[in-house]
Amino acid sequence: MQNLEEAIQLLKNDNIIAIPTETVYGLAGNAFSDNAVKKIFRLKNRPWNNPLIVHIGSLNELDSLAKDIPEVAYHLASTFWPGPLTIILKKKDKVAKTVTAGLDTVAVRIPDHPLTLKLLERLDFPLAAPSANPFGSISSSRAEHVENYFKDQLDLILDGGECTKGIESTIIGFDQNEEPVLYRHGSISLEQVEEIVGEVKIFNQSGKRPIAPGMLPKHYSPETISFLTDDVLKTVNLFKGKKVGLLLFKEKRPNLPLIHQEVLSKSGNYSEAAKNLYVAMHRLDQKKLDAIIFEKFPEEDLGKAINDKLRRAAHAAQ
Ligand code: TXA
Ligand code: MG
Protein backbone atom coordinates (compact mmCIF):
# COMPACT_ATOMS: atom_id res chain seq x y z
CA MET A 1 0.00 0.00 0.00
CA GLN A 2 3.02 2.27 -0.46
CA ASN A 3 1.23 4.02 -3.30
CA LEU A 4 -1.71 4.90 -1.11
CA GLU A 5 0.59 6.54 1.48
CA GLU A 6 2.36 8.42 -1.29
CA ALA A 7 -0.99 9.51 -2.74
CA ILE A 8 -2.08 10.89 0.63
CA GLN A 9 1.13 12.87 1.07
CA LEU A 10 1.01 14.29 -2.45
CA LEU A 11 -2.62 15.35 -2.11
CA LYS A 12 -2.01 16.96 1.30
CA ASN A 13 0.72 19.03 -0.35
CA ASP A 14 -1.62 20.33 -3.07
CA ASN A 15 -0.27 18.03 -5.76
CA ILE A 16 -2.42 16.43 -8.45
CA ILE A 17 -2.50 12.66 -8.94
CA ALA A 18 -4.47 10.32 -11.18
CA ILE A 19 -7.04 8.14 -9.44
CA PRO A 20 -9.07 5.20 -10.71
CA THR A 21 -12.85 5.23 -10.51
CA GLU A 22 -15.41 2.79 -11.83
CA THR A 23 -16.22 5.17 -14.72
CA VAL A 24 -12.96 6.69 -15.97
CA TYR A 25 -9.68 7.81 -14.39
CA GLY A 26 -9.68 11.25 -12.75
CA LEU A 27 -7.09 13.99 -12.17
CA ALA A 28 -7.57 14.55 -8.46
CA GLY A 29 -6.66 17.35 -6.09
CA ASN A 30 -7.82 18.78 -2.75
CA ALA A 31 -11.24 20.29 -3.49
CA PHE A 32 -10.77 22.78 -0.62
CA SER A 33 -7.49 24.10 -1.97
CA ASP A 34 -7.66 26.82 -4.60
CA ASN A 35 -4.07 26.14 -5.45
CA ALA A 36 -4.70 22.45 -6.16
CA VAL A 37 -7.87 23.16 -8.11
CA LYS A 38 -6.09 25.68 -10.34
CA LYS A 39 -3.39 23.11 -11.03
CA ILE A 40 -6.05 20.68 -12.26
CA PHE A 41 -7.47 23.22 -14.71
CA ARG A 42 -4.01 24.04 -16.04
CA LEU A 43 -2.93 20.42 -16.36
CA LYS A 44 -6.03 19.53 -18.31
CA ASN A 45 -6.00 22.72 -20.33
CA ARG A 46 -9.60 23.08 -19.27
CA PRO A 47 -11.55 26.31 -19.76
CA TRP A 48 -12.11 28.07 -16.40
CA ASN A 49 -15.88 28.11 -16.95
CA ASN A 50 -16.18 24.32 -16.82
CA PRO A 51 -16.84 23.17 -13.25
CA LEU A 52 -15.34 20.08 -11.61
CA ILE A 53 -17.01 17.15 -9.85
CA VAL A 54 -16.27 16.84 -6.12
CA HIS A 55 -15.70 13.25 -4.95
CA ILE A 56 -16.56 12.30 -1.38
CA GLY A 57 -16.07 9.08 0.55
CA SER A 58 -19.36 8.90 2.45
CA LEU A 59 -22.86 10.32 2.40
CA ASN A 60 -22.22 12.16 5.72
CA GLU A 61 -19.91 14.55 3.91
CA LEU A 62 -22.66 15.80 1.61
CA ASP A 63 -24.02 18.29 4.15
CA SER A 64 -20.66 20.00 4.42
CA LEU A 65 -20.69 20.81 0.70
CA ALA A 66 -24.33 21.39 -0.21
CA LYS A 67 -27.43 23.09 1.22
CA ASP A 68 -31.20 22.91 0.61
CA ILE A 69 -30.77 19.32 -0.52
CA PRO A 70 -34.06 17.99 -1.94
CA GLU A 71 -35.39 14.76 -0.43
CA VAL A 72 -35.26 13.16 -3.85
CA ALA A 73 -31.51 13.85 -4.03
CA TYR A 74 -30.98 11.80 -0.87
CA HIS A 75 -33.12 9.10 -2.41
CA LEU A 76 -30.94 9.04 -5.55
CA ALA A 77 -27.75 9.14 -3.50
CA SER A 78 -28.76 6.27 -1.25
CA THR A 79 -29.83 4.24 -4.29
CA PHE A 80 -26.82 4.74 -6.51
CA TRP A 81 -23.84 5.66 -4.26
CA PRO A 82 -21.13 4.57 -4.27
CA GLY A 83 -21.61 4.62 -8.01
CA PRO A 84 -21.65 6.48 -11.30
CA LEU A 85 -24.25 9.13 -10.51
CA THR A 86 -23.24 12.77 -10.04
CA ILE A 87 -25.74 15.03 -8.31
CA ILE A 88 -25.81 18.81 -8.72
CA LEU A 89 -26.84 20.70 -5.60
CA LYS A 90 -26.76 24.23 -4.19
CA LYS A 91 -23.27 24.78 -2.85
CA LYS A 92 -22.24 25.94 0.58
CA ASP A 93 -19.79 28.87 0.86
CA LYS A 94 -17.05 26.48 1.90
CA VAL A 95 -16.85 25.22 -1.69
CA ALA A 96 -14.65 27.61 -3.66
CA LYS A 97 -15.95 29.16 -6.85
CA THR A 98 -12.87 27.91 -8.68
CA VAL A 99 -14.24 24.36 -8.32
CA THR A 100 -17.71 25.30 -9.51
CA ALA A 101 -16.52 27.76 -12.17
CA GLY A 102 -18.46 30.57 -10.56
CA LEU A 103 -21.74 28.64 -10.35
CA ASP A 104 -23.67 28.52 -7.09
CA THR A 105 -24.14 24.77 -7.50
CA VAL A 106 -21.71 21.93 -6.84
CA ALA A 107 -21.54 18.51 -8.52
CA VAL A 108 -20.90 15.63 -6.10
CA ARG A 109 -20.51 11.87 -6.21
CA ILE A 110 -19.11 8.90 -4.27
CA PRO A 111 -17.06 6.84 -6.73
CA ASP A 112 -17.24 3.07 -6.55
CA HIS A 113 -13.64 1.95 -6.65
CA PRO A 114 -12.03 0.19 -3.66
CA LEU A 115 -8.67 1.97 -3.93
CA THR A 116 -10.15 5.43 -4.29
CA LEU A 117 -12.69 4.81 -1.53
CA LYS A 118 -9.81 3.81 0.74
CA LEU A 119 -7.98 6.98 -0.24
CA LEU A 120 -11.00 9.20 0.42
CA GLU A 121 -11.49 7.55 3.79
CA ARG A 122 -7.95 8.54 4.78
CA LEU A 123 -8.25 12.19 3.69
CA ASP A 124 -9.97 14.97 5.59
CA PHE A 125 -10.93 16.79 2.39
CA PRO A 126 -12.88 15.76 -0.73
CA LEU A 127 -11.25 15.37 -4.15
CA ALA A 128 -12.06 17.55 -7.12
CA ALA A 129 -11.47 15.40 -10.18
CA PRO A 130 -12.27 15.81 -13.86
CA SER A 131 -11.65 12.95 -16.26
CA ALA A 132 -7.93 12.33 -16.79
CA ASN A 133 -7.55 13.53 -20.37
CA PRO A 134 -6.57 16.80 -22.01
CA PHE A 135 -9.69 18.89 -22.57
CA GLY A 136 -11.74 17.58 -25.50
CA SER A 137 -9.89 14.30 -26.05
CA ILE A 138 -10.82 10.66 -25.31
CA SER A 139 -11.23 9.88 -21.61
CA SER A 140 -8.93 7.35 -19.93
CA SER A 141 -10.28 4.00 -18.82
CA ARG A 142 -6.83 2.47 -18.19
CA ALA A 143 -3.80 3.77 -16.29
CA GLU A 144 -1.76 3.50 -19.49
CA HIS A 145 -4.08 6.01 -21.20
CA VAL A 146 -3.36 8.51 -18.42
CA GLU A 147 0.33 7.82 -18.70
CA ASN A 148 0.30 8.45 -22.45
CA TYR A 149 -1.34 11.82 -21.91
CA PHE A 150 0.42 13.08 -18.78
CA LYS A 151 3.62 11.02 -18.36
CA ASP A 152 5.91 13.83 -17.26
CA GLN A 153 3.37 16.01 -15.54
CA LEU A 154 2.02 13.75 -12.79
CA ASP A 155 3.87 12.57 -9.69
CA LEU A 156 1.63 9.55 -9.30
CA ILE A 157 -0.90 7.50 -11.25
CA LEU A 158 -2.74 5.16 -8.91
CA ASP A 159 -3.32 2.09 -11.06
CA GLY A 160 -6.65 0.51 -10.19
CA GLY A 161 -6.94 -1.61 -13.32
CA GLU A 162 -9.34 -1.08 -16.19
CA CYS A 163 -12.45 0.90 -15.22
CA THR A 164 -15.40 -1.44 -14.84
CA LYS A 165 -18.04 0.94 -16.26
CA GLY A 166 -15.92 2.64 -18.90
CA ILE A 167 -17.98 5.78 -19.52
CA GLU A 168 -18.54 8.82 -17.30
CA SER A 169 -21.09 9.19 -14.53
CA THR A 170 -24.64 10.28 -15.30
CA ILE A 171 -25.28 13.84 -14.09
CA ILE A 172 -28.59 14.80 -12.51
CA GLY A 173 -29.58 18.22 -11.16
CA PHE A 174 -32.84 19.87 -10.14
CA ASP A 175 -34.89 22.82 -11.41
CA GLN A 176 -36.52 25.50 -9.20
CA ASN A 177 -39.34 23.09 -8.40
CA GLU A 178 -36.93 20.36 -7.39
CA GLU A 179 -37.83 18.38 -10.50
CA PRO A 180 -34.91 16.20 -11.69
CA VAL A 181 -33.02 17.27 -14.81
CA LEU A 182 -30.51 15.21 -16.79
CA TYR A 183 -27.30 17.18 -17.49
CA ARG A 184 -25.23 14.37 -18.96
CA HIS A 185 -25.95 10.87 -20.18
CA GLY A 186 -23.65 8.37 -18.53
CA SER A 187 -23.10 5.05 -16.97
CA ILE A 188 -26.49 4.82 -15.24
CA SER A 189 -29.21 4.76 -17.87
CA LEU A 190 -31.97 7.34 -17.93
CA GLU A 191 -34.43 4.49 -17.44
CA GLN A 192 -32.68 3.46 -14.20
CA VAL A 193 -32.88 7.00 -12.83
CA GLU A 194 -36.52 7.34 -13.86
CA GLU A 195 -37.37 4.15 -12.00
CA ILE A 196 -36.42 6.00 -8.81
CA VAL A 197 -37.58 9.56 -9.46
CA GLY A 198 -40.16 9.38 -12.24
CA GLU A 199 -39.82 11.36 -15.44
CA VAL A 200 -36.57 13.28 -15.85
CA LYS A 201 -36.32 16.36 -18.05
CA ILE A 202 -33.35 16.65 -20.38
CA PHE A 203 -31.42 19.88 -19.77
CA ASN A 204 -31.91 22.21 -22.66
CA GLN A 205 -28.93 24.42 -23.25
CA SER A 206 -30.44 26.51 -26.03
CA GLY A 207 -29.26 30.10 -25.81
CA LYS A 208 -27.16 29.42 -22.72
CA ARG A 209 -23.49 28.75 -22.35
CA PRO A 210 -22.94 25.02 -22.03
CA ILE A 211 -22.49 24.57 -18.30
CA ALA A 212 -21.41 20.98 -18.62
CA PRO A 213 -18.55 20.39 -21.07
CA GLY A 214 -19.90 16.89 -21.52
CA MET A 215 -22.61 18.86 -23.29
CA LEU A 216 -20.28 20.62 -25.70
CA PRO A 217 -20.99 19.58 -29.28
CA LYS A 218 -17.42 18.32 -29.68
CA HIS A 219 -15.78 16.29 -26.92
CA TYR A 220 -14.22 12.89 -26.20
CA SER A 221 -12.56 13.04 -29.63
CA PRO A 222 -9.84 10.91 -31.19
CA GLU A 223 -7.08 12.66 -33.16
CA THR A 224 -8.13 10.69 -36.23
CA ILE A 225 -11.04 12.16 -38.15
CA SER A 226 -14.15 10.22 -37.14
CA PHE A 227 -17.65 9.76 -38.49
CA LEU A 228 -20.85 8.47 -36.94
CA THR A 229 -23.20 6.47 -39.14
CA ASP A 230 -26.07 4.04 -39.05
CA ASP A 231 -25.04 2.62 -42.42
CA VAL A 232 -21.46 1.38 -42.01
CA LEU A 233 -21.07 -0.11 -45.48
CA LYS A 234 -22.26 3.04 -47.21
CA THR A 235 -19.87 5.20 -45.19
CA VAL A 236 -16.93 2.82 -45.73
CA ASN A 237 -17.51 3.12 -49.46
CA LEU A 238 -16.80 6.84 -49.26
CA PHE A 239 -13.22 5.99 -48.23
CA LYS A 240 -12.06 3.73 -51.06
CA GLY A 241 -8.27 3.32 -51.02
CA LYS A 242 -7.97 4.80 -47.52
CA LYS A 243 -6.99 3.16 -44.23
CA VAL A 244 -10.18 3.03 -42.23
CA GLY A 245 -11.04 1.73 -38.76
CA LEU A 246 -14.47 0.60 -37.63
CA LEU A 247 -15.93 0.85 -34.13
CA LEU A 248 -18.84 -1.60 -34.13
CA PHE A 249 -21.48 -2.70 -31.63
CA LYS A 250 -21.87 -6.48 -32.09
CA GLU A 251 -20.60 -7.78 -35.39
CA LYS A 252 -17.55 -7.54 -37.56
CA ARG A 253 -18.13 -6.99 -41.28
CA PRO A 254 -16.39 -10.08 -42.74
CA ASN A 255 -16.73 -8.76 -46.29
CA LEU A 256 -14.42 -5.88 -45.35
CA PRO A 257 -11.32 -7.90 -44.42
CA LEU A 258 -8.69 -5.18 -44.76
CA ILE A 259 -10.33 -2.73 -42.46
CA HIS A 260 -9.33 -2.61 -38.78
CA GLN A 261 -12.44 -3.53 -36.82
CA GLU A 262 -13.23 -3.21 -33.11
CA VAL A 263 -16.35 -4.95 -31.80
CA LEU A 264 -17.58 -3.57 -28.47
CA SER A 265 -19.76 -6.49 -27.35
CA LYS A 266 -20.20 -9.72 -29.30
CA SER A 267 -23.24 -10.61 -27.21
CA GLY A 268 -24.83 -7.18 -27.75
CA ASN A 269 -24.56 -6.23 -24.07
CA TYR A 270 -24.66 -2.45 -23.55
CA SER A 271 -22.67 -2.45 -20.30
CA GLU A 272 -19.90 -4.46 -21.90
CA ALA A 273 -19.92 -2.14 -24.91
CA ALA A 274 -19.64 0.92 -22.61
CA LYS A 275 -16.75 -0.67 -20.73
CA ASN A 276 -14.85 -1.25 -23.97
CA LEU A 277 -15.76 2.04 -25.68
CA TYR A 278 -12.77 4.26 -24.82
CA VAL A 279 -10.30 1.35 -24.82
CA ALA A 280 -11.28 0.57 -28.41
CA MET A 281 -11.29 4.25 -29.39
CA HIS A 282 -7.77 4.73 -28.02
CA ARG A 283 -6.60 1.60 -29.84
CA LEU A 284 -8.05 2.75 -33.17
CA ASP A 285 -6.63 6.23 -32.69
CA GLN A 286 -3.13 4.81 -32.24
CA LYS A 287 -3.25 3.01 -35.59
CA LYS A 288 -2.75 6.27 -37.49
CA LEU A 289 -5.66 5.58 -39.79
CA ASP A 290 -7.12 7.96 -42.36
CA ALA A 291 -10.53 7.80 -40.71
CA ILE A 292 -12.56 6.02 -38.02
CA ILE A 293 -16.18 5.13 -38.57
CA PHE A 294 -18.45 4.69 -35.52
CA GLU A 295 -21.55 2.55 -35.82
CA LYS A 296 -24.60 4.17 -34.22
CA PHE A 297 -26.19 2.21 -31.35
CA PRO A 298 -29.89 1.58 -30.81
CA GLU A 299 -31.38 4.53 -28.85
CA GLU A 300 -32.24 2.55 -25.74
CA ASP A 301 -30.69 1.78 -22.37
CA LEU A 302 -26.95 2.63 -22.31
CA GLY A 303 -27.10 2.81 -26.12
CA LYS A 304 -28.34 6.39 -25.58
CA ALA A 305 -25.28 7.33 -23.52
CA ILE A 306 -22.92 5.58 -25.94
CA ASN A 307 -24.50 7.41 -28.91
CA ASP A 308 -24.18 10.66 -27.02
CA LYS A 309 -20.42 10.08 -26.57
CA LEU A 310 -20.03 8.92 -30.20
CA ARG A 311 -21.91 11.93 -31.52
CA ARG A 312 -19.60 14.31 -29.68
CA ALA A 313 -16.47 12.31 -30.50
CA ALA A 314 -17.28 12.26 -34.22
CA HIS A 315 -16.00 15.11 -36.35
CA ALA A 316 -18.97 14.70 -38.66
CA ALA A 317 -22.19 12.73 -38.75
CA GLN A 318 -23.24 10.77 -41.82
O1 TXA B 1 -17.42 9.70 -14.16
C1 TXA B 1 -17.13 10.87 -13.94
O2 TXA B 1 -17.97 11.73 -13.66
C2 TXA B 1 -15.63 11.24 -14.00
C3 TXA B 1 -14.92 10.57 -12.83
C4 TXA B 1 -13.46 10.97 -12.75
O3 TXA B 1 -15.61 10.85 -11.64
N1 TXA B 1 -15.46 12.65 -14.00
C5 TXA B 1 -15.80 13.43 -15.06
O4 TXA B 1 -15.44 14.74 -14.88
O5 TXA B 1 -16.37 13.02 -16.05
P1 TXA B 1 -15.42 15.79 -16.08
O6 TXA B 1 -14.81 17.01 -15.48
O7 TXA B 1 -14.78 15.22 -17.26
O8 TXA B 1 -16.93 16.08 -16.32
C6 TXA B 1 -17.67 16.69 -15.29
C7 TXA B 1 -18.92 17.26 -15.83
C8 TXA B 1 -18.66 18.39 -16.74
O9 TXA B 1 -19.50 18.21 -17.87
C9 TXA B 1 -19.05 19.60 -15.91
O10 TXA B 1 -19.45 20.70 -16.66
C10 TXA B 1 -20.18 19.02 -15.10
O11 TXA B 1 -19.69 17.76 -14.74
N2 TXA B 1 -20.44 19.82 -13.91
C11 TXA B 1 -19.66 19.94 -12.82
N3 TXA B 1 -20.20 20.79 -11.93
C12 TXA B 1 -21.36 21.21 -12.47
C13 TXA B 1 -22.38 22.10 -12.05
N4 TXA B 1 -22.32 22.74 -10.90
N5 TXA B 1 -23.44 22.29 -12.89
C14 TXA B 1 -23.51 21.65 -14.07
N6 TXA B 1 -22.58 20.80 -14.53
C15 TXA B 1 -21.51 20.58 -13.74
MG1 MG C 1 -14.38 14.70 -19.21
JSON list of C-alpha atoms in Angstrom, two decimals, residues 11-116:
[
{"chain": "A", "resi": 11, "resn": "LEU", "atom": "CA", "xyz": [-2.62, 15.35, -2.11]},
{"chain": "A", "resi": 12, "resn": "LYS", "atom": "CA", "xyz": [-2.01, 16.96, 1.30]},
{"chain": "A", "resi": 13, "resn": "ASN", "atom": "CA", "xyz": [0.72, 19.03, -0.35]},
{"chain": "A", "resi": 14, "resn": "ASP", "atom": "CA", "xyz": [-1.62, 20.33, -3.07]},
{"chain": "A", "resi": 15, "resn": "ASN", "atom": "CA", "xyz": [-0.27, 18.03, -5.76]},
{"chain": "A", "resi": 16, "resn": "ILE", "atom": "CA", "xyz": [-2.42, 16.43, -8.45]},
{"chain": "A", "resi": 17, "resn": "ILE", "atom": "CA", "xyz": [-2.50, 12.66, -8.94]},
{"chain": "A", "resi": 18, "resn": "ALA", "atom": "CA", "xyz": [-4.47, 10.32, -11.18]},
{"chain": "A", "resi": 19, "resn": "ILE", "atom": "CA", "xyz": [-7.04, 8.14, -9.44]},
{"chain": "A", "resi": 20, "resn": "PRO", "atom": "CA", "xyz": [-9.07, 5.20, -10.71]},
{"chain": "A", "resi": 21, "resn": "THR", "atom": "CA", "xyz": [-12.85, 5.23, -10.51]},
{"chain": "A", "resi": 22, "resn": "GLU", "atom": "CA", "xyz": [-15.41, 2.79, -11.83]},
{"chain": "A", "resi": 23, "resn": "THR", "atom": "CA", "xyz": [-16.22, 5.17, -14.72]},
{"chain": "A", "resi": 24, "resn": "VAL", "atom": "CA", "xyz": [-12.96, 6.69, -15.97]},
{"chain": "A", "resi": 25, "resn": "TYR", "atom": "CA", "xyz": [-9.68, 7.81, -14.39]},
{"chain": "A", "resi": 26, "resn": "GLY", "atom": "CA", "xyz": [-9.68, 11.25, -12.75]},
{"chain": "A", "resi": 27, "resn": "LEU", "atom": "CA", "xyz": [-7.09, 13.99, -12.17]},
{"chain": "A", "resi": 28, "resn": "ALA", "atom": "CA", "xyz": [-7.57, 14.55, -8.46]},
{"chain": "A", "resi": 29, "resn": "GLY", "atom": "CA", "xyz": [-6.66, 17.35, -6.09]},
{"chain": "A", "resi": 30, "resn": "ASN", "atom": "CA", "xyz": [-7.82, 18.78, -2.75]},
{"chain": "A", "resi": 31, "resn": "ALA", "atom": "CA", "xyz": [-11.24, 20.29, -3.49]},
{"chain": "A", "resi": 32, "resn": "PHE", "atom": "CA", "xyz": [-10.77, 22.78, -0.62]},
{"chain": "A", "resi": 33, "resn": "SER", "atom": "CA", "xyz": [-7.49, 24.10, -1.97]},
{"chain": "A", "resi": 34, "resn": "ASP", "atom": "CA", "xyz": [-7.66, 26.82, -4.60]},
{"chain": "A", "resi": 35, "resn": "ASN", "atom": "CA", "xyz": [-4.07, 26.14, -5.45]},
{"chain": "A", "resi": 36, "resn": "ALA", "atom": "CA", "xyz": [-4.70, 22.45, -6.16]},
{"chain": "A", "resi": 37, "resn": "VAL", "atom": "CA", "xyz": [-7.87, 23.16, -8.11]},
{"chain": "A", "resi": 38, "resn": "LYS", "atom": "CA", "xyz": [-6.09, 25.68, -10.34]},
{"chain": "A", "resi": 39, "resn": "LYS", "atom": "CA", "xyz": [-3.39, 23.11, -11.03]},
{"chain": "A", "resi": 40, "resn": "ILE", "atom": "CA", "xyz": [-6.05, 20.68, -12.26]},
{"chain": "A", "resi": 41, "resn": "PHE", "atom": "CA", "xyz": [-7.47, 23.22, -14.71]},
{"chain": "A", "resi": 42, "resn": "ARG", "atom": "CA", "xyz": [-4.01, 24.04, -16.04]},
{"chain": "A", "resi": 43, "resn": "LEU", "atom": "CA", "xyz": [-2.93, 20.42, -16.36]},
{"chain": "A", "resi": 44, "resn": "LYS", "atom": "CA", "xyz": [-6.03, 19.53, -18.31]},
{"chain": "A", "resi": 45, "resn": "ASN", "atom": "CA", "xyz": [-6.00, 22.72, -20.33]},
{"chain": "A", "resi": 46, "resn": "ARG", "atom": "CA", "xyz": [-9.60, 23.08, -19.27]},
{"chain": "A", "resi": 47, "resn": "PRO", "atom": "CA", "xyz": [-11.55, 26.31, -19.76]},
{"chain": "A", "resi": 48, "resn": "TRP", "atom": "CA", "xyz": [-12.11, 28.07, -16.40]},
{"chain": "A", "resi": 49, "resn": "ASN", "atom": "CA", "xyz": [-15.88, 28.11, -16.95]},
{"chain": "A", "resi": 50, "resn": "ASN", "atom": "CA", "xyz": [-16.18, 24.32, -16.82]},
{"chain": "A", "resi": 51, "resn": "PRO", "atom": "CA", "xyz": [-16.84, 23.17, -13.25]},
{"chain": "A", "resi": 52, "resn": "LEU", "atom": "CA", "xyz": [-15.34, 20.08, -11.61]},
{"chain": "A", "resi": 53, "resn": "ILE", "atom": "CA", "xyz": [-17.01, 17.15, -9.85]},
{"chain": "A", "resi": 54, "resn": "VAL", "atom": "CA", "xyz": [-16.27, 16.84, -6.12]},
{"chain": "A", "resi": 55, "resn": "HIS", "atom": "CA", "xyz": [-15.70, 13.25, -4.95]},
{"chain": "A", "resi": 56, "resn": "ILE", "atom": "CA", "xyz": [-16.56, 12.30, -1.38]},
{"chain": "A", "resi": 57, "resn": "GLY", "atom": "CA", "xyz": [-16.07, 9.08, 0.55]},
{"chain": "A", "resi": 58, "resn": "SER", "atom": "CA", "xyz": [-19.36, 8.90, 2.45]},
{"chain": "A", "resi": 59, "resn": "LEU", "atom": "CA", "xyz": [-22.86, 10.32, 2.40]},
{"chain": "A", "resi": 60, "resn": "ASN", "atom": "CA", "xyz": [-22.22, 12.16, 5.72]},
{"chain": "A", "resi": 61, "resn": "GLU", "atom": "CA", "xyz": [-19.91, 14.55, 3.91]},
{"chain": "A", "resi": 62, "resn": "LEU", "atom": "CA", "xyz": [-22.66, 15.80, 1.61]},
{"chain": "A", "resi": 63, "resn": "ASP", "atom": "CA", "xyz": [-24.02, 18.29, 4.15]},
{"chain": "A", "resi": 64, "resn": "SER", "atom": "CA", "xyz": [-20.66, 20.00, 4.42]},
{"chain": "A", "resi": 65, "resn": "LEU", "atom": "CA", "xyz": [-20.69, 20.81, 0.70]},
{"chain": "A", "resi": 66, "resn": "ALA", "atom": "CA", "xyz": [-24.33, 21.39, -0.21]},
{"chain": "A", "resi": 67, "resn": "LYS", "atom": "CA", "xyz": [-27.43, 23.09, 1.22]},
{"chain": "A", "resi": 68, "resn": "ASP", "atom": "CA", "xyz": [-31.20, 22.91, 0.61]},
{"chain": "A", "resi": 69, "resn": "ILE", "atom": "CA", "xyz": [-30.77, 19.32, -0.52]},
{"chain": "A", "resi": 70, "resn": "PRO", "atom": "CA", "xyz": [-34.06, 17.99, -1.94]},
{"chain": "A", "resi": 71, "resn": "GLU", "atom": "CA", "xyz": [-35.39, 14.76, -0.43]},
{"chain": "A", "resi": 72, "resn": "VAL", "atom": "CA", "xyz": [-35.26, 13.16, -3.85]},
{"chain": "A", "resi": 73, "resn": "ALA", "atom": "CA", "xyz": [-31.51, 13.85, -4.03]},
{"chain": "A", "resi": 74, "resn": "TYR", "atom": "CA", "xyz": [-30.98, 11.80, -0.87]},
{"chain": "A", "resi": 75, "resn": "HIS", "atom": "CA", "xyz": [-33.12, 9.10, -2.41]},
{"chain": "A", "resi": 76, "resn": "LEU", "atom": "CA", "xyz": [-30.94, 9.04, -5.55]},
{"chain": "A", "resi": 77, "resn": "ALA", "atom": "CA", "xyz": [-27.75, 9.14, -3.50]},
{"chain": "A", "resi": 78, "resn": "SER", "atom": "CA", "xyz": [-28.76, 6.27, -1.25]},
{"chain": "A", "resi": 79, "resn": "THR", "atom": "CA", "xyz": [-29.83, 4.24, -4.29]},
{"chain": "A", "resi": 80, "resn": "PHE", "atom": "CA", "xyz": [-26.82, 4.74, -6.51]},
{"chain": "A", "resi": 81, "resn": "TRP", "atom": "CA", "xyz": [-23.84, 5.66, -4.26]},
{"chain": "A", "resi": 82, "resn": "PRO", "atom": "CA", "xyz": [-21.13, 4.57, -4.27]},
{"chain": "A", "resi": 83, "resn": "GLY", "atom": "CA", "xyz": [-21.61, 4.62, -8.01]},
{"chain": "A", "resi": 84, "resn": "PRO", "atom": "CA", "xyz": [-21.65, 6.48, -11.30]},
{"chain": "A", "resi": 85, "resn": "LEU", "atom": "CA", "xyz": [-24.25, 9.13, -10.51]},
{"chain": "A", "resi": 86, "resn": "THR", "atom": "CA", "xyz": [-23.24, 12.77, -10.04]},
{"chain": "A", "resi": 87, "resn": "ILE", "atom": "CA", "xyz": [-25.74, 15.03, -8.31]},
{"chain": "A", "resi": 88, "resn": "ILE", "atom": "CA", "xyz": [-25.81, 18.81, -8.72]},
{"chain": "A", "resi": 89, "resn": "LEU", "atom": "CA", "xyz": [-26.84, 20.70, -5.60]},
{"chain": "A", "resi": 90, "resn": "LYS", "atom": "CA", "xyz": [-26.76, 24.23, -4.19]},
{"chain": "A", "resi": 91, "resn": "LYS", "atom": "CA", "xyz": [-23.27, 24.78, -2.85]},
{"chain": "A", "resi": 92, "resn": "LYS", "atom": "CA", "xyz": [-22.24, 25.94, 0.58]},
{"chain": "A", "resi": 93, "resn": "ASP", "atom": "CA", "xyz": [-19.79, 28.87, 0.86]},
{"chain": "A", "resi": 94, "resn": "LYS", "atom": "CA", "xyz": [-17.05, 26.48, 1.90]},
{"chain": "A", "resi": 95, "resn": "VAL", "atom": "CA", "xyz": [-16.85, 25.22, -1.69]},
{"chain": "A", "resi": 96, "resn": "ALA", "atom": "CA", "xyz": [-14.65, 27.61, -3.66]},
{"chain": "A", "resi": 97, "resn": "LYS", "atom": "CA", "xyz": [-15.95, 29.16, -6.85]},
{"chain": "A", "resi": 98, "resn": "THR", "atom": "CA", "xyz": [-12.87, 27.91, -8.68]},
{"chain": "A", "resi": 99, "resn": "VAL", "atom": "CA", "xyz": [-14.24, 24.36, -8.32]},
{"chain": "A", "resi": 100, "resn": "THR", "atom": "CA", "xyz": [-17.71, 25.30, -9.51]},
{"chain": "A", "resi": 101, "resn": "ALA", "atom": "CA", "xyz": [-16.52, 27.76, -12.17]},
{"chain": "A", "resi": 102, "resn": "GLY", "atom": "CA", "xyz": [-18.46, 30.57, -10.56]},
{"chain": "A", "resi": 103, "resn": "LEU", "atom": "CA", "xyz": [-21.74, 28.64, -10.35]},
{"chain": "A", "resi": 104, "resn": "ASP", "atom": "CA", "xyz": [-23.67, 28.52, -7.09]},
{"chain": "A", "resi": 105, "resn": "THR", "atom": "CA", "xyz": [-24.14, 24.77, -7.50]},
{"chain": "A", "resi": 106, "resn": "VAL", "atom": "CA", "xyz": [-21.71, 21.93, -6.84]},
{"chain": "A", "resi": 107, "resn": "ALA", "atom": "CA", "xyz": [-21.54, 18.51, -8.52]},
{"chain": "A", "resi": 108, "resn": "VAL", "atom": "CA", "xyz": [-20.90, 15.63, -6.10]},
{"chain": "A", "resi": 109, "resn": "ARG", "atom": "CA", "xyz": [-20.51, 11.87, -6.21]},
{"chain": "A", "resi": 110, "resn": "ILE", "atom": "CA", "xyz": [-19.11, 8.90, -4.27]},
{"chain": "A", "resi": 111, "resn": "PRO", "atom": "CA", "xyz": [-17.06, 6.84, -6.73]},
{"chain": "A", "resi": 112, "resn": "ASP", "atom": "CA", "xyz": [-17.24, 3.07, -6.55]},
{"chain": "A", "resi": 113, "resn": "HIS", "atom": "CA", "xyz": [-13.64, 1.95, -6.65]},
{"chain": "A", "resi": 114, "resn": "PRO", "atom": "CA", "xyz": [-12.03, 0.19, -3.66]},
{"chain": "A", "resi": 115, "resn": "LEU", "atom": "CA", "xyz": [-8.67, 1.97, -3.93]},
{"chain": "A", "resi": 116, "resn": "THR", "atom": "CA", "xyz": [-10.15, 5.43, -4.29]}
]
